[in-house]
Amino acid sequence: MPHQNYVIDEMISAKAIAARIEDLAREIRKEFKTTDKLVVVGLLRGSFVFIADLVRELDLPVEVDFLEASSYGDGMESSREVRILKDLRGQIEGRDVLVVEDIVDTGHTLAHVTKYLMSRKPARLKTIALLDKPARREVDLKASWTGFEIPDEFVVGYGIDFAQRNRNLPFIGKVRFEEPDKS
Ligand code: PRP
């Protein structure tokens, strides 16, 4: 919690993220090379940095849209209930869609969003997550593409927050809590 002292250790550098995004973009370009205009859907708020870097590497005609779903409160515990807080602006029926997620943790958010969007009958729906924490999974699901598999650590930066802080770090960091100073 923010009242607790914590430090952030770098886990994945900005350079490593950029290099991985180049590889992912190459694979995505291959998959959607015949698509007329790909709808890239960012899940707010955590994916805003990732989607910005990803679409600029794609070199494909894209439409960018956003959806906001929430599974966490301001704390660290993931609740099972996922709510859609902000819907897409555009139509996706018959279109190719790429859902962009910052992190798959329990999997509830991506599972719920995928089901929700599939009900609108897209031609194809693929998913990409920058980070994947398989140890925390409660739903049997894997994104079509994953940037990095990470251990069960609390991570921040590159769009991901800790109680609405640290989203603007250019790298992925690991939160390390410090013992309260008893002196
Ligand atoms: C976080 C994160 C993912 C989701 C992953 O979003 O951005 O969308 O949780 O968790 P899950 O796999 O356990 O469902 P959050 O609801 O914290 O909102 P934010 O993106 O606005 O930070």
Coordinates of N, CA, C and O and ligand atoms in Angstrom, one line a residue:
M1 N 0.8 -1.2 0.0 CA 0.0 0.0 0.0 C 0.9 1.2 0.0 O 2.0 1.2 0.4
P2 N 0.4 2.4 -0.5 CA 1.3 3.5 -0.6 C 1.8 4.0 0.7 O 2.9 4.6 0.7
H3 N 1.1 3.8 1.8 CA 1.7 4.3 3.1 C 2.9 3.4 3.5 O 3.6 3.8 4.4
Q4 N 3.0 2.2 2.9 CA 4.1 1.4 3.2 C 5.3 1.8 2.4 O 5.2 2.2 1.2
N5 N 6.5 1.7 2.9 CA 7.7 2.1 2.2 C 8.0 1.0 1.2 O 8.0 -0.2 1.5
Y6 N 8.3 1.4 0.0 CA 8.7 0.4 -1.0 C 9.8 1.0 -2.0 O 9.8 2.2 -2.2
V7 N 10.6 0.1 -2.5 CA 11.5 0.5 -3.5 C 11.2 -0.3 -4.8 O 10.6 -1.4 -4.7
I8 N 11.6 0.2 -5.9 CA 11.4 -0.5 -7.2 C 12.7 -1.0 -7.8 O 13.5 -0.1 -8.1
D9 N 12.8 -2.2 -8.0 CA 14.0 -2.8 -8.7 C 13.7 -3.1 -10.1 O 12.6 -3.6 -10.4
E10 N 14.5 -2.7 -11.0 CA 14.3 -2.9 -12.4 C 14.2 -4.4 -12.7 O 15.1 -5.2 -12.3
M11 N 13.2 -4.9 -13.4 CA 13.1 -6.3 -13.8 C 13.2 -6.5 -15.3 O 13.9 -7.4 -15.7
I12 N 12.6 -5.6 -16.1 CA 12.7 -5.7 -17.5 C 13.0 -4.3 -18.0 O 12.2 -3.4 -17.8
S13 N 14.2 -4.1 -18.7 CA 14.6 -2.8 -19.1 C 13.7 -2.2 -20.2 O 13.1 -3.0 -21.0
A14 N 13.8 -0.9 -20.4 CA 13.1 -0.3 -21.6 C 13.6 -0.9 -22.9 O 12.8 -1.1 -23.8
K15 N 14.9 -1.1 -22.9 CA 15.5 -1.6 -24.1 C 15.0 -3.1 -24.4 O 14.7 -3.4 -25.6
A16 N 14.9 -3.9 -23.4 CA 14.5 -5.3 -23.6 C 13.0 -5.3 -24.0 O 12.6 -6.1 -24.9
I17 N 12.2 -4.4 -23.5 CA 10.8 -4.3 -23.9 C 10.7 -3.9 -25.4 O 10.0 -4.5 -26.1
A18 N 11.5 -2.9 -25.8 CA 11.4 -2.4 -27.1 C 11.8 -3.5 -28.1 O 11.2 -3.7 -29.2
A19 N 12.9 -4.3 -27.7 CA 13.3 -5.4 -28.6 C 12.2 -6.4 -28.7 O 12.0 -7.0 -29.8
R20 N 11.6 -6.8 -27.6 CA 10.5 -7.8 -27.6 C 9.3 -7.3 -28.5 O 8.7 -8.1 -29.2
I21 N 9.0 -6.1 -28.4 CA 7.9 -5.5 -29.1 C 8.2 -5.6 -30.6 O 7.3 -5.9 -31.4
E22 N 9.4 -5.4 -31.0 CA 9.8 -5.5 -32.5 C 9.5 -6.9 -32.9 O 8.9 -7.1 -34.0
D23 N 9.9 -7.9 -32.1 CA 9.6 -9.4 -32.5 C 8.1 -9.6 -32.6 O 7.6 -10.3 -33.5
L24 N 7.4 -9.2 -31.6 CA 6.0 -9.4 -31.5 C 5.3 -8.8 -32.7 O 4.4 -9.4 -33.3
A25 N 5.7 -7.6 -33.0 CA 5.1 -6.8 -34.1 C 5.3 -7.6 -35.5 O 4.4 -7.6 -36.3
R26 N 6.5 -8.2 -35.6 CA 6.8 -9.0 -36.8 C 5.8 -10.1 -36.9 O 5.2 -10.4 -38.0
E27 N 5.5 -10.8 -35.8 CA 4.6 -12.0 -35.8 C 3.2 -11.5 -36.1 O 2.4 -12.2 -36.8
I28 N 2.8 -10.4 -35.5 CA 1.4 -9.9 -35.7 C 1.2 -9.4 -37.1 O 0.2 -9.7 -37.7
R29 N 2.2 -8.8 -37.7 CA 2.2 -8.4 -39.1 C 1.9 -9.5 -40.0 O 1.1 -9.5 -40.9
K30 N 2.6 -10.7 -39.7 CA 2.4 -11.9 -40.5 C 1.0 -12.4 -40.4 O 0.4 -12.7 -41.4
E31 N 0.5 -12.4 -39.2 CA -0.9 -12.9 -39.0 C -1.9 -12.1 -39.7 O -2.9 -12.6 -40.2
F32 N -1.7 -10.8 -39.7 CA -2.8 -9.9 -40.2 C -2.4 -9.2 -41.5 O -3.0 -8.2 -41.8
K33 N -1.5 -9.8 -42.2 CA -1.0 -9.0 -43.4 C -2.1 -8.8 -44.5 O -2.0 -7.9 -45.3
T34 N -3.1 -9.6 -44.5 CA -4.2 -9.5 -45.5 C -5.4 -8.7 -44.9 O -6.4 -8.5 -45.6
T35 N -5.3 -8.3 -43.7 CA -6.5 -7.7 -43.0 C -6.6 -6.2 -43.6 O -5.6 -5.5 -43.6
D36 N -7.8 -5.9 -43.9 CA -8.1 -4.5 -44.5 C -7.7 -3.4 -43.4 O -6.9 -2.5 -43.7
K37 N -8.3 -3.5 -42.3 CA -8.0 -2.5 -41.2 C -8.2 -3.2 -39.9 O -9.3 -3.5 -39.5
L38 N -7.1 -3.5 -39.2 CA -7.1 -4.2 -37.9 C -7.6 -3.3 -36.8 O -7.2 -2.2 -36.7
V39 N -8.5 -3.9 -36.0 CA -9.0 -3.1 -34.8 C -8.1 -3.5 -33.6 O -8.2 -4.6 -33.2
V40 N -7.3 -2.6 -33.2 CA -6.4 -2.8 -32.0 C -7.1 -2.2 -30.8 O -7.3 -1.0 -30.7
V41 N -7.5 -3.1 -29.8 CA -8.3 -2.7 -28.7 C -7.4 -2.7 -27.4 O -6.9 -3.8 -27.0
G42 N -7.1 -1.6 -26.9 CA -6.3 -1.5 -25.6 C -7.2 -1.6 -24.4 O -8.3 -0.9 -24.4
L43 N -6.8 -2.4 -23.4 CA -7.6 -2.4 -22.2 C -7.0 -1.4 -21.2 O -5.9 -1.4 -20.8
L44 N -7.9 -0.4 -20.9 CA -7.5 0.6 -20.0 C -7.5 0.1 -18.6 O -8.3 -0.7 -18.3
R45 N -6.6 0.7 -17.7 CA -5.7 1.7 -18.1 C -4.3 1.2 -18.4 O -3.5 1.8 -19.1
G46 N -4.0 0.0 -17.9 CA -2.7 -0.5 -17.9 C -2.0 -0.6 -19.3 O -0.8 -0.6 -19.3
S47 N -2.8 -0.8 -20.3 CA -2.1 -1.1 -21.6 C -1.8 0.2 -22.4 O -1.3 0.1 -23.5
F48 N -2.0 1.4 -21.9 CA -1.8 2.6 -22.7 C -0.4 2.8 -23.2 O -0.2 3.3 -24.3
V49 N 0.6 2.4 -22.5 CA 2.0 2.6 -22.9 C 2.3 1.5 -24.0 O 2.8 1.8 -25.1
F50 N 1.9 0.3 -23.6 CA 2.2 -0.9 -24.5 C 1.6 -0.7 -25.9 O 2.2 -0.9 -26.9
I51 N 0.3 -0.3 -25.9 CA -0.4 -0.2 -27.2 C 0.2 0.9 -28.0 O 0.3 0.8 -29.3
A52 N 0.6 2.0 -27.4 CA 1.2 3.1 -28.1 C 2.5 2.6 -28.8 O 2.7 2.9 -30.0
D53 N 3.3 1.9 -28.1 CA 4.6 1.4 -28.7 C 4.3 0.3 -29.8 O 4.9 0.3 -30.8
L54 N 3.3 -0.6 -29.4 CA 3.0 -1.7 -30.3 C 2.5 -1.2 -31.7 O 3.0 -1.7 -32.7
V55 N 1.5 -0.4 -31.7 CA 0.9 0.1 -33.0 C 1.9 0.8 -33.8 O 1.9 0.7 -35.1
R56 N 2.9 1.5 -33.2 CA 3.9 2.2 -34.0 C 4.9 1.3 -34.6 O 5.6 1.6 -35.6
E57 N 5.0 0.0 -34.1 CA 5.8 -1.0 -34.7 C 5.1 -1.8 -35.8 O 5.7 -2.6 -36.5
L58 N 3.8 -1.7 -35.8 CA 3.0 -2.7 -36.6 C 3.1 -2.5 -38.1 O 3.1 -3.5 -38.9
D59 N 3.1 -1.2 -38.5 CA 3.2 -1.0 -40.0 C 2.1 -1.7 -40.7 O 2.3 -2.4 -41.7
L60 N 0.9 -1.6 -40.2 CA -0.3 -2.1 -40.8 C -1.4 -1.1 -40.7 O -1.3 -0.2 -39.8
P61 N -2.5 -1.1 -41.6 CA -3.6 -0.2 -41.3 C -4.3 -0.6 -40.1 O -4.7 -1.7 -40.0
V62 N -4.4 0.3 -39.1 CA -5.1 -0.1 -37.8 C -6.1 1.0 -37.4 O -5.9 2.2 -37.8
E63 N -7.1 0.5 -36.7 CA -8.0 1.4 -36.0 C -7.7 1.2 -34.5 O -7.5 0.0 -34.1
V64 N -7.6 2.2 -33.7 CA -7.3 2.0 -32.3 C -8.5 2.3 -31.5 O -9.2 3.4 -31.7
D65 N -8.9 1.4 -30.6 CA -10.0 1.6 -29.8 C -9.7 1.2 -28.4 O -8.7 0.5 -28.2
F66 N -10.5 1.6 -27.4 CA -10.2 1.2 -26.0 C -11.4 0.7 -25.3 O -12.6 1.0 -25.6
L67 N -11.1 -0.2 -24.4 CA -12.2 -0.8 -23.5 C -11.6 -0.7 -22.1 O -10.4 -0.9 -21.9
E68 N -12.5 -0.4 -21.2 CA -12.0 -0.4 -19.8 C -12.8 -1.4 -19.0 O -14.0 -1.4 -18.9
A69 N -12.0 -2.3 -18.4 CA -12.6 -3.3 -17.5 C -11.8 -3.2 -16.2 O -10.7 -2.8 -16.2
S70 N -12.5 -3.6 -15.2 CA -11.8 -3.5 -13.9 C -11.9 -4.8 -13.1 O -13.0 -5.5 -13.1
S71 N -10.8 -5.3 -12.6 CA -10.8 -6.5 -11.8 C -10.2 -6.2 -10.4 O -10.4 -7.0 -9.5
Y72 N -9.4 -5.2 -10.3 CA -8.8 -4.8 -9.0 C -9.4 -3.6 -8.5 O -9.9 -2.8 -9.3
G73 N -9.3 -3.4 -7.2 CA -9.7 -2.1 -6.6 C -8.4 -1.3 -6.6 O -7.6 -1.4 -7.5
D74 N -8.1 -0.5 -5.6 CA -6.9 0.2 -5.5 C -5.8 -0.7 -4.8 O -4.7 -0.3 -4.5
G75 N -6.2 -1.9 -4.4 CA -5.2 -2.7 -3.6 C -4.6 -3.8 -4.5 O -4.5 -3.6 -5.7
M76 N -4.1 -4.8 -3.9 CA -3.3 -5.8 -4.6 C -4.2 -7.1 -5.0 O -3.7 -7.9 -5.7
E77 N -5.3 -7.2 -4.3 CA -6.1 -8.4 -4.5 C -7.0 -8.4 -5.8 O -7.7 -7.4 -6.0
S78 N -6.9 -9.4 -6.5 CA -7.8 -9.5 -7.7 C -9.1 -10.0 -7.3 O -9.2 -11.1 -6.7
S79 N -10.2 -9.3 -7.7 CA -11.5 -9.9 -7.4 C -11.9 -10.7 -8.6 O -11.4 -10.4 -9.7
R80 N -12.9 -11.6 -8.4 CA -13.3 -12.4 -9.5 C -14.3 -11.7 -10.5 O -14.5 -12.1 -11.5
E81 N -14.8 -10.6 -9.9 CA -15.8 -9.9 -10.7 C -15.2 -8.9 -11.7 O -14.3 -8.1 -11.3
V82 N -15.5 -9.0 -13.0 CA -15.0 -8.1 -13.9 C -16.1 -7.3 -14.5 O -17.1 -7.8 -14.9
R83 N -15.9 -6.0 -14.4 CA -17.0 -5.1 -15.0 C -16.4 -4.3 -16.1 O -15.3 -3.9 -16.2
I84 N -17.3 -4.1 -17.1 CA -16.9 -3.2 -18.2 C -17.3 -1.8 -17.8 O -18.5 -1.5 -17.6
L85 N -16.3 -0.9 -17.7 CA -16.5 0.4 -17.3 C -16.6 1.4 -18.5 O -17.2 2.4 -18.4
K86 N -16.0 1.0 -19.6 CA -16.0 1.9 -20.8 C -16.0 1.0 -22.0 O -15.1 0.1 -22.1
D87 N -17.0 1.1 -22.8 CA -17.1 0.3 -24.0 C -16.4 0.8 -25.2 O -16.0 2.0 -25.2
L88 N -16.2 0.0 -26.3 CA -15.6 0.4 -27.5 C -16.5 1.5 -28.2 O -17.7 1.6 -28.0
R89 N -15.8 2.4 -28.9 CA -16.5 3.4 -29.7 C -17.0 2.8 -31.0 O -18.0 3.1 -31.6
G90 N -16.1 1.9 -31.6 CA -16.4 1.4 -33.0 C -17.1 0.0 -33.0 O -17.2 -0.6 -31.9
Q91 N -17.4 -0.4 -34.2 CA -18.1 -1.7 -34.4 C -17.0 -2.7 -34.7 O -16.0 -2.4 -35.4
I92 N -17.1 -4.0 -34.2 CA -16.1 -5.0 -34.5 C -16.7 -6.2 -35.3 O -16.0 -7.1 -35.6
E93 N -18.0 -6.2 -35.5 CA -18.6 -7.3 -36.2 C -18.0 -7.5 -37.6 O -17.8 -6.6 -38.4
G94 N -17.5 -8.8 -37.8 CA -16.9 -9.1 -39.1 C -15.5 -8.6 -39.3 O -14.9 -8.7 -40.3
R95 N -14.9 -7.9 -38.2 CA -13.6 -7.3 -38.3 C -12.5 -8.2 -37.6 O -12.9 -9.0 -36.8
D96 N -11.3 -8.0 -38.0 CA -10.2 -8.6 -37.3 C -9.8 -7.8 -36.1 O -9.6 -6.5 -36.3
V97 N -9.7 -8.4 -34.9 CA -9.5 -7.6 -33.7 C -8.3 -8.2 -32.9 O -8.1 -9.4 -32.8
L98 N -7.5 -7.3 -32.4 CA -6.3 -7.6 -31.5 C -6.5 -6.9 -30.2 O -6.6 -5.7 -30.1
V99 N -6.7 -7.7 -29.1 CA -6.9 -7.1 -27.8 C -5.5 -7.0 -27.1 O -4.8 -8.0 -27.1
V100 N -5.2 -5.9 -26.6 CA -3.9 -5.6 -26.0 C -4.0 -5.4 -24.5 O -4.7 -4.5 -24.0
E101 N -3.3 -6.3 -23.8 CA -3.4 -6.3 -22.3 C -2.0 -6.1 -21.8 O -1.0 -6.6 -22.4
D102 N -1.9 -5.4 -20.7 CA -0.6 -5.3 -20.1 C -0.1 -6.5 -19.4 O 1.0 -7.0 -19.5
I103 N -1.0 -7.1 -18.6 CA -0.6 -8.3 -17.8 C -1.8 -9.3 -17.6 O -2.9 -8.8 -17.4
V104 N -1.5 -10.5 -17.8 CA -2.5 -11.6 -17.4 C -2.0 -12.2 -16.1 O -0.9 -12.7 -16.0
D105 N -2.9 -12.1 -15.2 CA -2.6 -12.5 -13.8 C -3.5 -13.7 -13.5 O -3.2 -14.8 -13.9
T106 N -4.7 -13.5 -12.9 CA -5.6 -14.6 -12.7 C -6.2 -15.1 -14.0 O -6.6 -16.2 -14.2
G107 N -6.3 -14.1 -15.0 CA -6.9 -14.4 -16.3 C -8.3 -14.0 -16.4 O -8.9 -14.1 -17.5
H108 N -8.9 -13.6 -15.3 CA -10.3 -13.3 -15.3 C -10.7 -12.1 -16.2 O -11.6 -12.1 -17.0
T109 N -9.8 -11.1 -16.2 CA -10.1 -9.9 -17.1 C -10.1 -10.3 -18.5 O -11.1 -10.0 -19.3
L110 N -9.0 -10.9 -19.0 CA -9.0 -11.3 -20.4 C -10.0 -12.3 -20.8 O -10.6 -12.2 -21.9
A111 N -10.3 -13.2 -19.9 CA -11.4 -14.2 -20.2 C -12.7 -13.5 -20.4 O -13.5 -13.8 -21.4
H112 N -13.0 -12.6 -19.5 CA -14.3 -11.9 -19.6 C -14.4 -11.0 -20.8 O -15.4 -11.0 -21.5
V113 N -13.3 -10.3 -21.1 CA -13.3 -9.3 -22.2 C -13.4 -10.1 -23.5 O -14.1 -9.7 -24.4
T114 N -12.7 -11.2 -23.6 CA -12.7 -12.0 -24.8 C -14.2 -12.5 -25.1 O -14.7 -12.4 -26.2
K115 N -14.8 -13.0 -24.0 CA -16.2 -13.5 -24.2 C -17.1 -12.4 -24.6 O -17.9 -12.5 -25.5
Y116 N -16.9 -11.3 -24.0 CA -17.7 -10.1 -24.2 C -17.6 -9.6 -25.7 O -18.6 -9.4 -26.4
L117 N -16.4 -9.6 -26.2 CA -16.1 -9.1 -27.6 C -16.5 -10.2 -28.6 O -17.0 -9.9 -29.7
M118 N -16.4 -11.5 -28.2 CA -16.8 -12.6 -29.2 C -18.3 -12.5 -29.4 O -18.7 -12.9 -30.5
S119 N -19.0 -12.0 -28.5 CA -20.5 -12.0 -28.6 C -20.8 -11.0 -29.7 O -22.0 -11.0 -30.2
R120 N -19.9 -10.1 -30.1 CA -20.2 -9.2 -31.2 C -19.7 -9.7 -32.6 O -19.7 -8.9 -33.5
K121 N -19.3 -11.0 -32.6 CA -19.0 -11.7 -33.8 C -17.9 -11.0 -34.7 O -18.1 -10.7 -35.9
P122 N -16.7 -10.8 -34.1 CA -15.6 -10.4 -35.0 C -15.2 -11.5 -35.9 O -15.5 -12.7 -35.6
A123 N -14.6 -11.2 -37.0 CA -14.1 -12.3 -37.9 C -13.1 -13.1 -37.2 O -13.1 -14.3 -37.3
R124 N -12.1 -12.4 -36.6 CA -11.0 -13.1 -35.9 C -10.7 -12.2 -34.6 O -10.7 -11.0 -34.7
L125 N -10.4 -12.9 -33.5 CA -10.0 -12.1 -32.3 C -8.8 -12.8 -31.7 O -8.8 -14.0 -31.4
K126 N -7.7 -12.0 -31.7 CA -6.4 -12.5 -31.1 C -6.1 -11.6 -29.9 O -6.6 -10.4 -29.8
T127 N -5.3 -12.1 -29.0 CA -4.9 -11.3 -27.8 C -3.4 -11.3 -27.7 O -2.7 -12.2 -28.0
I128 N -3.0 -10.2 -27.1 CA -1.5 -10.0 -26.8 C -1.4 -9.4 -25.4 O -2.1 -8.5 -25.0
A129 N -0.5 -10.0 -24.6 CA -0.2 -9.5 -23.3 C 1.3 -9.3 -23.2 O 2.0 -10.1 -23.5
L130 N 1.7 -8.1 -22.7 CA 3.1 -7.9 -22.5 C 3.6 -8.8 -21.4 O 4.7 -9.4 -21.6
L131 N 2.9 -9.0 -20.3 CA 3.4 -9.8 -19.2 C 2.4 -11.0 -18.9 O 1.2 -10.8 -19.1
D132 N 2.9 -12.1 -18.5 CA 2.1 -13.2 -18.1 C 2.7 -13.8 -16.8 O 3.9 -14.0 -16.7
K133 N 1.8 -13.9 -15.8 CA 2.2 -14.5 -14.5 C 1.4 -15.8 -14.4 O 0.4 -15.9 -13.7
P134 N 1.9 -16.9 -15.0 CA 1.2 -18.1 -15.0 C 0.9 -18.7 -13.6 O -0.1 -19.4 -13.4
A135 N 1.8 -18.4 -12.7 CA 1.6 -18.9 -11.3 C 0.3 -18.5 -10.6 O -0.2 -19.1 -9.7
R136 N -0.2 -17.4 -11.1 CA -1.4 -16.8 -10.5 C -2.7 -17.2 -11.2 O -3.8 -16.8 -10.8
R137 N -2.6 -18.0 -12.2 CA -3.8 -18.2 -13.1 C -4.9 -19.0 -12.4 O -4.7 -20.0 -11.7
E138 N -6.1 -18.5 -12.6 CA -7.3 -19.1 -12.0 C -8.2 -19.6 -13.2 O -9.2 -20.3 -13.0
V139 N -8.0 -19.0 -14.4 CA -8.8 -19.4 -15.5 C -7.8 -20.0 -16.6 O -6.7 -19.5 -16.8
D140 N -8.2 -21.0 -17.2 CA -7.4 -21.7 -18.2 C -7.3 -20.9 -19.5 O -8.2 -21.0 -20.3
L141 N -6.3 -20.1 -19.6 CA -6.3 -19.1 -20.7 C -4.8 -18.7 -21.0 O -4.0 -18.6 -20.0
K142 N -4.5 -18.5 -22.2 CA -3.2 -18.0 -22.6 C -3.4 -17.0 -23.7 O -4.2 -17.2 -24.7
A143 N -2.7 -15.8 -23.7 CA -2.9 -14.9 -24.8 C -2.3 -15.5 -26.0 O -1.4 -16.3 -26.0
S144 N -2.7 -15.0 -27.2 CA -2.2 -15.5 -28.5 C -0.7 -15.2 -28.5 O 0.1 -16.0 -29.1
W145 N -0.3 -14.0 -28.0 CA 1.1 -13.7 -27.9 C 1.4 -13.1 -26.5 O 0.6 -12.4 -26.0
T146 N 2.6 -13.5 -26.0 CA 3.0 -13.0 -24.7 C 4.4 -12.4 -24.9 O 5.3 -12.9 -25.5
G147 N 4.6 -11.2 -24.2 CA 5.9 -10.6 -24.2 C 6.9 -11.3 -23.3 O 8.0 -11.8 -23.8
F148 N 6.6 -11.4 -22.1 CA 7.5 -12.0 -21.1 C 6.6 -12.8 -20.0 O 5.6 -12.2 -19.6
E149 N 7.1 -14.0 -19.7 CA 6.5 -14.7 -18.6 C 7.3 -14.2 -17.3 O 8.6 -14.2 -17.4
I150 N 6.6 -13.9 -16.3 CA 7.3 -13.4 -15.1 C 6.9 -14.2 -13.9 O 5.8 -14.8 -13.8
P151 N 7.7 -14.2 -12.8 CA 7.3 -14.9 -11.6 C 6.2 -14.1 -10.8 O 5.9 -13.0 -11.2
D152 N 5.7 -14.7 -9.8 CA 4.7 -14.1 -9.0 C 5.2 -13.0 -8.1 O 5.3 -13.1 -6.9
E153 N 5.6 -11.8 -8.8 CA 6.1 -10.7 -8.1 C 5.1 -9.5 -8.4 O 4.4 -9.5 -9.4
F154 N 5.1 -8.5 -7.5 CA 4.3 -7.4 -7.7 C 5.1 -6.4 -8.6 O 6.2 -6.0 -8.3
V155 N 4.5 -6.2 -9.8 CA 5.3 -5.4 -10.8 C 4.6 -4.0 -11.1 O 3.4 -3.9 -11.0
V156 N 5.4 -3.1 -11.5 CA 4.9 -1.7 -11.8 C 5.7 -1.2 -13.0 O 6.7 -1.7 -13.4
G157 N 5.1 -0.1 -13.6 CA 5.8 0.6 -14.6 C 5.3 0.2 -16.0 O 4.5 -0.7 -16.2
Y158 N 5.7 1.0 -17.0 CA 5.3 0.8 -18.4 C 3.8 0.6 -18.5 O 3.3 -0.3 -19.2
G159 N 3.1 1.4 -17.8 CA 1.6 1.4 -17.8 C 1.0 0.8 -16.6 O -0.2 1.1 -16.3
I160 N 1.7 0.0 -15.9 CA 1.2 -0.8 -14.7 C 1.4 0.0 -13.4 O 2.5 0.5 -13.2
D161 N 0.3 0.1 -12.7 CA 0.4 0.9 -11.5 C 0.5 0.1 -10.2 O 0.3 -1.1 -10.1
F162 N 0.9 0.9 -9.2 CA 0.8 0.4 -7.8 C 0.0 1.4 -7.1 O 0.4 2.5 -6.8
A163 N -1.3 1.1 -6.8 CA -2.2 2.1 -6.2 C -2.2 3.4 -7.0 O -2.1 4.5 -6.4
Q164 N -2.3 3.3 -8.3 CA -2.3 4.5 -9.2 C -1.0 5.3 -9.2 O -1.0 6.4 -9.7
R165 N 0.1 4.7 -8.8 CA 1.4 5.3 -9.0 C 2.2 4.5 -9.9 O 2.0 3.3 -10.1
N166 N 3.3 5.1 -10.4 CA 4.4 4.5 -11.1 C 4.1 4.0 -12.5 O 4.8 3.2 -13.1
R167 N 2.9 4.3 -13.1 CA 2.6 3.9 -14.4 C 3.6 4.5 -15.4 O 3.7 4.0 -16.5
N168 N 4.2 5.6 -15.1 CA 5.0 6.3 -16.0 C 6.5 5.9 -16.0 O 7.3 6.5 -16.7
L169 N 6.8 4.9 -15.3 CA 8.2 4.4 -15.4 C 8.4 3.8 -16.7 O 7.6 3.0 -17.3
P170 N 9.6 4.0 -17.4 CA 9.8 3.5 -18.7 C 10.1 2.0 -18.8 O 10.2 1.4 -19.8
F171 N 10.3 1.4 -17.6 CA 10.7 0.0 -17.5 C 9.7 -0.8 -16.6 O 8.9 -0.1 -16.0
I172 N 9.8 -2.1 -16.6 CA 9.0 -2.9 -15.7 C 9.8 -3.1 -14.4 O 11.0 -3.6 -14.5
G173 N 9.3 -2.7 -13.3 CA 10.0 -2.9 -12.0 C 9.3 -3.8 -11.1 O 8.1 -4.1 -11.2
K174 N 10.0 -4.3 -10.1 CA 9.5 -5.2 -9.1 C 9.4 -4.4 -7.8 O 10.4 -3.8 -7.4
V175 N 8.3 -4.5 -7.2 CA 8.1 -3.8 -5.9 C 8.7 -4.6 -4.8 O 8.4 -5.8 -4.6
R176 N 9.6 -3.9 -4.0 CA 10.1 -4.5 -2.8 C 9.8 -3.7 -1.6 O 10.1 -2.5 -1.5
F177 N 9.1 -4.4 -0.7 CA 8.6 -3.6 0.5 C 9.7 -3.6 1.5 O 10.5 -4.5 1.8
E178 N 9.8 -2.4 2.2 CA 10.9 -2.2 3.2 C 10.2 -2.3 4.6 O 9.1 -1.9 4.8
E179 N 11.0 -2.9 5.5 CA 10.5 -2.9 6.9 C 10.3 -1.5 7.4 O 11.1 -0.6 7.1
P180 N 9.2 -1.2 8.2 CA 9.1 0.1 8.7 C 10.2 0.4 9.7 O 10.7 -0.5 10.4
D181 N 10.7 1.7 9.6 CA 11.8 2.1 10.4 C 11.3 2.2 11.9 O 10.5 3.0 12.2
K182 N 11.9 1.4 12.8 CA 11.4 1.4 14.2 C 12.2 2.3 15.0 O 12.0 2.4 16.2
S183 N 13.3 3.0 14.5 CA 14.1 3.8 15.3 C 13.4 5.1 15.7 O 12.4 5.5 15.1
Ligands
PRP1 C1 -5.1 -5.1 -14.2 C2 -4.3 -5.3 -15.4 C3 -5.1 -6.4 -16.2 C4 -5.7 -7.2 -15.1 C5 -5.1 -8.5 -14.9 O1 -6.0 -4.2 -14.5 O2 -4.1 -4.1 -16.2 O3 -6.0 -5.8 -17.0 O4 -5.6 -6.4 -13.9 O5 -5.6 -9.2 -13.9 P1 -6.4 -10.6 -14.0 O6 -5.7 -11.4 -15.0 O7 -6.2 -11.1 -12.6 O8 -7.8 -10.3 -14.3 P2 -6.8 -3.3 -13.4 O9 -8.2 -3.8 -13.2 O10 -5.9 -3.1 -12.2 O11 -6.9 -1.9 -14.1 P3 -5.9 -0.9 -14.8 O12 -5.5 -1.5 -16.1 O13 -6.7 0.3 -14.9 O14 -4.7 -0.7 -13.9

